Short mmCIF file of C-alpha atoms in Angstrom, two decimals:
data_model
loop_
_atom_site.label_atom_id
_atom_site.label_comp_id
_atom_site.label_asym_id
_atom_site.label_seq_id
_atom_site.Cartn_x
_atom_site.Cartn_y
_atom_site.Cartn_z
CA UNK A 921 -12.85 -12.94 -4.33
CA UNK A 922 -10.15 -10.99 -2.21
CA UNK A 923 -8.77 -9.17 -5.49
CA UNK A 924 -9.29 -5.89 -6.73
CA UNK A 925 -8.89 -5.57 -10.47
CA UNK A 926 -6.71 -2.15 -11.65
CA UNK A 927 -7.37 -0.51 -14.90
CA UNK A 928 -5.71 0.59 -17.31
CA UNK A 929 -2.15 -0.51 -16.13
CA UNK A 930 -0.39 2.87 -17.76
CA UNK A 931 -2.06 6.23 -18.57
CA UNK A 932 -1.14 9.53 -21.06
CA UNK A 933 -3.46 12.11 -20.21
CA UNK A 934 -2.62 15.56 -21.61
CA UNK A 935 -1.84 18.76 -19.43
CA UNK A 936 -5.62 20.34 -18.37
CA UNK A 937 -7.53 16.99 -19.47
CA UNK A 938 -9.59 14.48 -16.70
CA UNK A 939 -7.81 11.56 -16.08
CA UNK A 940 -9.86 8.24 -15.00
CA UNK A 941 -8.44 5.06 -13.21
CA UNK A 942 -10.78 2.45 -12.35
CA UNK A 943 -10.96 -0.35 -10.18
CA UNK A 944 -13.31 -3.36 -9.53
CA UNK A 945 -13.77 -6.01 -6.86
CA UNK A 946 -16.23 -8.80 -5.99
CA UNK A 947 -15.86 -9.26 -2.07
CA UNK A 948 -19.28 -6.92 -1.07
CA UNK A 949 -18.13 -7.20 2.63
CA UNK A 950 -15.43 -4.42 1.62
CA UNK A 951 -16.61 -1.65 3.50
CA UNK A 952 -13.59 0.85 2.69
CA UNK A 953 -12.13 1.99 -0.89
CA UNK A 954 -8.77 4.29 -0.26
CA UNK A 955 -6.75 5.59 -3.09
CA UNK A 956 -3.27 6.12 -2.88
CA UNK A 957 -0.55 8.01 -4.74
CA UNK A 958 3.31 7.04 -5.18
CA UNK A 959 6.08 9.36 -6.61
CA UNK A 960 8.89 8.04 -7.51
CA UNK A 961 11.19 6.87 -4.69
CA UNK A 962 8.71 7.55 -2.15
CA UNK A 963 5.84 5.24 -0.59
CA UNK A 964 2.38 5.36 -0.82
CA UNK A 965 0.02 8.13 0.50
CA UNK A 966 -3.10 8.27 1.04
CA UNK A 967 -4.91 10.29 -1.16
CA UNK A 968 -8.65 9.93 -0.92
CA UNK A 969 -11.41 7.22 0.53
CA UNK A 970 -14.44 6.60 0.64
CA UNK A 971 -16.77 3.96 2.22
CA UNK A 972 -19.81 2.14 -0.18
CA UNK A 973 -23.08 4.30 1.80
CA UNK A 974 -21.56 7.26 -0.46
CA UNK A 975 -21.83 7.72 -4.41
CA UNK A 976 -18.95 9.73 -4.83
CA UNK A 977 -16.32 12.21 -3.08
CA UNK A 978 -14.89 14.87 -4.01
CA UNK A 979 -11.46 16.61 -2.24
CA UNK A 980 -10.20 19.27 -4.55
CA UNK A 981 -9.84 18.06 -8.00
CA UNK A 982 -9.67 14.29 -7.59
CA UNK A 983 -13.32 12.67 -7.16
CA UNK A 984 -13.59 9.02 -6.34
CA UNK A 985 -17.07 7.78 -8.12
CA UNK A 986 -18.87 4.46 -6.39
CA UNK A 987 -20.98 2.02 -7.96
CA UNK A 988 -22.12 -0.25 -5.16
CA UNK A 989 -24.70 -2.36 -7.76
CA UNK A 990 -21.36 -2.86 -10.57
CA UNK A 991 -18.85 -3.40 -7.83
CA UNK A 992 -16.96 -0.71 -9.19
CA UNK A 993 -14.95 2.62 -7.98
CA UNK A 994 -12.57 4.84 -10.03
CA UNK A 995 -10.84 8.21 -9.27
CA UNK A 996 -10.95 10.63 -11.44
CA UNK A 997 -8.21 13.90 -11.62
CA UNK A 998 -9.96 17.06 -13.13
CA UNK A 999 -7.46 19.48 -14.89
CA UNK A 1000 -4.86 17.08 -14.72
CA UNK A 1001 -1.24 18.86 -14.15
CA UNK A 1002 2.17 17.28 -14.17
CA UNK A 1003 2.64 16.80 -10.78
CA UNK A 1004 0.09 14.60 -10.74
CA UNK A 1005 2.32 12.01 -12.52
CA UNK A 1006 3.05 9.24 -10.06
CA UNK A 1007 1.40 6.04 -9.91
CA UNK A 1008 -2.22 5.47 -8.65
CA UNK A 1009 -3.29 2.45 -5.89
CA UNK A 1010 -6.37 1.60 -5.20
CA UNK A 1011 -7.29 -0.39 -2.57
CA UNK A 1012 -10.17 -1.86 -0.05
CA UNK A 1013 -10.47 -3.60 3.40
CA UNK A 1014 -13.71 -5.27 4.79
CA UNK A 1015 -14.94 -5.33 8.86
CA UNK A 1016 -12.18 -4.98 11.66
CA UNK A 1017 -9.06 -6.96 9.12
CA UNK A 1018 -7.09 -3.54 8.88
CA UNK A 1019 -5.12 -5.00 6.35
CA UNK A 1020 -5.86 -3.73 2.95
CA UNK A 1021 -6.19 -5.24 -0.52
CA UNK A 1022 -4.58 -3.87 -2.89
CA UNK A 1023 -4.97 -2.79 -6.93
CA UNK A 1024 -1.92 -3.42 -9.34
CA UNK A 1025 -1.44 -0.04 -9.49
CA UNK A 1026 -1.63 2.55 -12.49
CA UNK A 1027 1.35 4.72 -14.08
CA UNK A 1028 0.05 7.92 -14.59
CA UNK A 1029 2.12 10.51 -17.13
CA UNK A 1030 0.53 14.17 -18.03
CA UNK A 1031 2.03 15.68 -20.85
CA UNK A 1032 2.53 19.20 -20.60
CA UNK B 1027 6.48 13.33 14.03
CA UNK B 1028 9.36 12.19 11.83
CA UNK B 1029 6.83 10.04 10.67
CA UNK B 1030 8.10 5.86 9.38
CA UNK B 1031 11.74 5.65 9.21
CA UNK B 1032 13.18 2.92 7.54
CA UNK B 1033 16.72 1.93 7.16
CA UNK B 1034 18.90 1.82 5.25
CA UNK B 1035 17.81 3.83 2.23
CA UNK B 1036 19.62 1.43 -0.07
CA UNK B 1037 21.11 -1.94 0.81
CA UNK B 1038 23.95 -3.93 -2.46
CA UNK B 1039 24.17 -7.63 -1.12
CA UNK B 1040 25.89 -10.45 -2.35
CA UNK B 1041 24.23 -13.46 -3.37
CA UNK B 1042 23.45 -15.27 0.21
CA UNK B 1043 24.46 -12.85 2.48
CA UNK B 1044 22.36 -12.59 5.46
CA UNK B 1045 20.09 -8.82 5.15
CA UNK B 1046 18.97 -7.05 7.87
CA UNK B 1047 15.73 -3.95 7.21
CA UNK B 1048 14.72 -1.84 10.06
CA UNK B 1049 11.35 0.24 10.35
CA UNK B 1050 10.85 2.29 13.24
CA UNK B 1051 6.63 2.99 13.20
CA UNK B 1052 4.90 6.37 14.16
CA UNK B 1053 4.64 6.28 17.72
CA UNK B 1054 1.46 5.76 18.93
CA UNK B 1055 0.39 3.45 16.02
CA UNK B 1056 -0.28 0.09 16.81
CA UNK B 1057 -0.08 -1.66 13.78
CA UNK B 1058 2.92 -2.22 11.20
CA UNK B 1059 3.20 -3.90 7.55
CA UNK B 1060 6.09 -4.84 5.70
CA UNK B 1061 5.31 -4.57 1.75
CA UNK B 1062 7.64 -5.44 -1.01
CA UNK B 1063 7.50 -3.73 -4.05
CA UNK B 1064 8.54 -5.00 -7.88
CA UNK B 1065 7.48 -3.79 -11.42
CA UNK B 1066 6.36 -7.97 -12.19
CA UNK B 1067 4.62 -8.47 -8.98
CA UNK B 1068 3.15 -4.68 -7.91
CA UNK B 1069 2.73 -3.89 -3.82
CA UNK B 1070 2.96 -7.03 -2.03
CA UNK B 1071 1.67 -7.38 1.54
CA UNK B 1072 4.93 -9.77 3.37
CA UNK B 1073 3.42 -9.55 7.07
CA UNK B 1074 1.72 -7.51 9.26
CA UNK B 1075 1.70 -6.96 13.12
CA UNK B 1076 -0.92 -5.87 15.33
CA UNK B 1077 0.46 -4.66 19.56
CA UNK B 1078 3.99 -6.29 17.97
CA UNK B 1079 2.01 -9.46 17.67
CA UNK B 1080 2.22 -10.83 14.16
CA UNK B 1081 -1.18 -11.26 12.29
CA UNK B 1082 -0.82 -12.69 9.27
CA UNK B 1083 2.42 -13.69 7.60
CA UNK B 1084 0.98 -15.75 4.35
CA UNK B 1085 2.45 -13.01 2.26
CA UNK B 1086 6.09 -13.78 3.71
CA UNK B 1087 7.32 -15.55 0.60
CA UNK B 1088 9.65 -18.87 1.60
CA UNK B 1089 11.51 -19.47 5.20
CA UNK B 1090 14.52 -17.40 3.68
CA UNK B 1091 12.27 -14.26 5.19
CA UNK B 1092 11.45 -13.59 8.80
CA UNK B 1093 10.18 -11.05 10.47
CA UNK B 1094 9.97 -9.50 14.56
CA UNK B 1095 8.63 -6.25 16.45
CA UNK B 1096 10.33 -6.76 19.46
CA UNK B 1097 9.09 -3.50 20.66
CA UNK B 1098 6.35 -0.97 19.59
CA UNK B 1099 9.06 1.11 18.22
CA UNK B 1100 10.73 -1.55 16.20
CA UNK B 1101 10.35 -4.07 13.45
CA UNK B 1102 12.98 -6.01 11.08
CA UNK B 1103 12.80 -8.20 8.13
CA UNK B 1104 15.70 -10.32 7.73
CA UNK B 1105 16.11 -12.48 4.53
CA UNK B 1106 18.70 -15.25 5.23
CA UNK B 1107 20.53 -16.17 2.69
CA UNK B 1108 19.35 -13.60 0.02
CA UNK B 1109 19.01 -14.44 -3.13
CA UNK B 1110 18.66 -11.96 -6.73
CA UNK B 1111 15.04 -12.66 -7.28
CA UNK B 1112 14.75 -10.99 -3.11
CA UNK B 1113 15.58 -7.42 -5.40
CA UNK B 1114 12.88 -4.84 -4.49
CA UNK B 1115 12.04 -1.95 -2.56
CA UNK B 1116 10.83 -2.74 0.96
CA UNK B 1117 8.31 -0.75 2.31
CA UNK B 1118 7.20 -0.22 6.39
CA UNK B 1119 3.66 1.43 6.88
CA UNK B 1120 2.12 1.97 10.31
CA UNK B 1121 -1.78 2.84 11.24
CA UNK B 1122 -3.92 3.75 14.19
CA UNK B 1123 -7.01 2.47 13.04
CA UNK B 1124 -9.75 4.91 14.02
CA UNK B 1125 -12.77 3.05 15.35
CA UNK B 1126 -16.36 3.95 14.31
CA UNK B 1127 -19.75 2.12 16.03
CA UNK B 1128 -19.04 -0.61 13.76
CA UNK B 1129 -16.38 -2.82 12.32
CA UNK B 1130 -18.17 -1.24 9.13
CA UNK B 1131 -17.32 2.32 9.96
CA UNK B 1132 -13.90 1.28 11.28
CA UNK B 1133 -11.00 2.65 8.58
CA UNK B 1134 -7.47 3.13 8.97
CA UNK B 1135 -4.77 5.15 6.78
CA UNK B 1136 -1.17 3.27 6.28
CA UNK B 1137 1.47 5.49 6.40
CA UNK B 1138 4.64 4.50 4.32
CA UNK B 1139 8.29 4.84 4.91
CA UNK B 1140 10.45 6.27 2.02
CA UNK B 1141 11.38 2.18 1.77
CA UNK B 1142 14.91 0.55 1.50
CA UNK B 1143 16.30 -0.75 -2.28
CA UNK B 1144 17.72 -3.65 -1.84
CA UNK B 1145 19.92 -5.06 -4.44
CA UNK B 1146 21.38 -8.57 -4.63
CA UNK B 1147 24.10 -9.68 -6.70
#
């Protein structure tokens, strides 16, 4: 019940196209869904959140889309570019345990 | 802020050597995690610390691995003797959780250090 199920592991996406990562989770007491971004050789950063009151949220060209009822969140990139290669967390945390739970994680390549 | 610094950058062991990280945490922030990373196992959460206290260290994989903040300012992860299944990048982060009316509106970002490689022979 703590997981949160990553999807797909590795992901193409040509230069300009949308690129969709998608996570799932069955805890409903998560009350916080960050995504984070990791190029190589550096750690995680954050790179968008959002909390469950909220369908979606948009910052620039990466969206995060919520489905409270399917348990479900994904992030999508519009336009993707190559510098957007770098692998994608996902993540959650529930009440005042600031740890987080974390997604497999998903290798993202553009081509250009 | 020089934001998480983590040291060293890259750490070659032999087999049961005694190894030594350090993570120096944003000032200010009052938590700090120690991750390891591996391509098998993904981000894994070893222990975290809350006011240099620690939390939770179920992640923390055998008594080989310990961990102390003796200070706000400073954490290490030792792993004694080290072993070639202990290769992975280790990974500080530090937060200041922001508190909203409710533990439901409470969030917090990690921030990461750059990480340490460590390699055993």
């Amino acid at each position: 019940q703590q997981q949160v199920k990553q999807s797909p592991q590795s992901l193409i996406v040509q230069k300009g196209g949308i690129s969709i990562i998608n996570c799932a989770y069955e805890n409903t007491a998560f009350d916080y869904f960050p995504w984070y971004q990791q190029f190589p050789g550096k750690g995680p950063a954050l790179l968008i959140a959002i909390r469950p009151d909220v369908s979606e949220k948009k910052e620039g060209r990466f969206t995060i889309s919520f489905n409270k009822s399917a348990k479900q969140f994904s992030l999508h990139i519009m336009d993707s570019q190559p510098g957007d290669s770098a692998t994608y967390f996902c993540a959650a945390k529930y009440g005042s345990n600031y740890q987080l739970i974390w997604g497999a994680g998903t290798k993202l390549i553009i081509k250009p | 802020d020089a934001g998480v610094i983590q040291s060293p950058r890259h750490e070659v062991t032999e087999m049961g050597q005694e190894v030594t990280l350090r993570c120096k945490p944003i000032s200010g922030h009052d938590y700090l995690f120690w991750y390891r990373q591996t391509m098998m196992r993904g981000l894994e959460l070893l222990i975290y610390f809350n006011n240099n206290v620690p939390i939770d260290d179920s992640g923390m994989p055998e008594d080989r691995f310990s961990a102390k903040m003796p200070n706000a300012s400073f954490s290490t992860l030792k792993i004694q003797p080290s072993e070639p299944r202990d290769s992975a990048v280790y990974f500080c982060a530090s937060s200041f959780p922001r508190l909203g009316t409710s533990p439901r509106t409470s969030y917090n970002e990690q921030f990461f250090g750059p990480g340490t490689r460590l390699t055993v022979l």
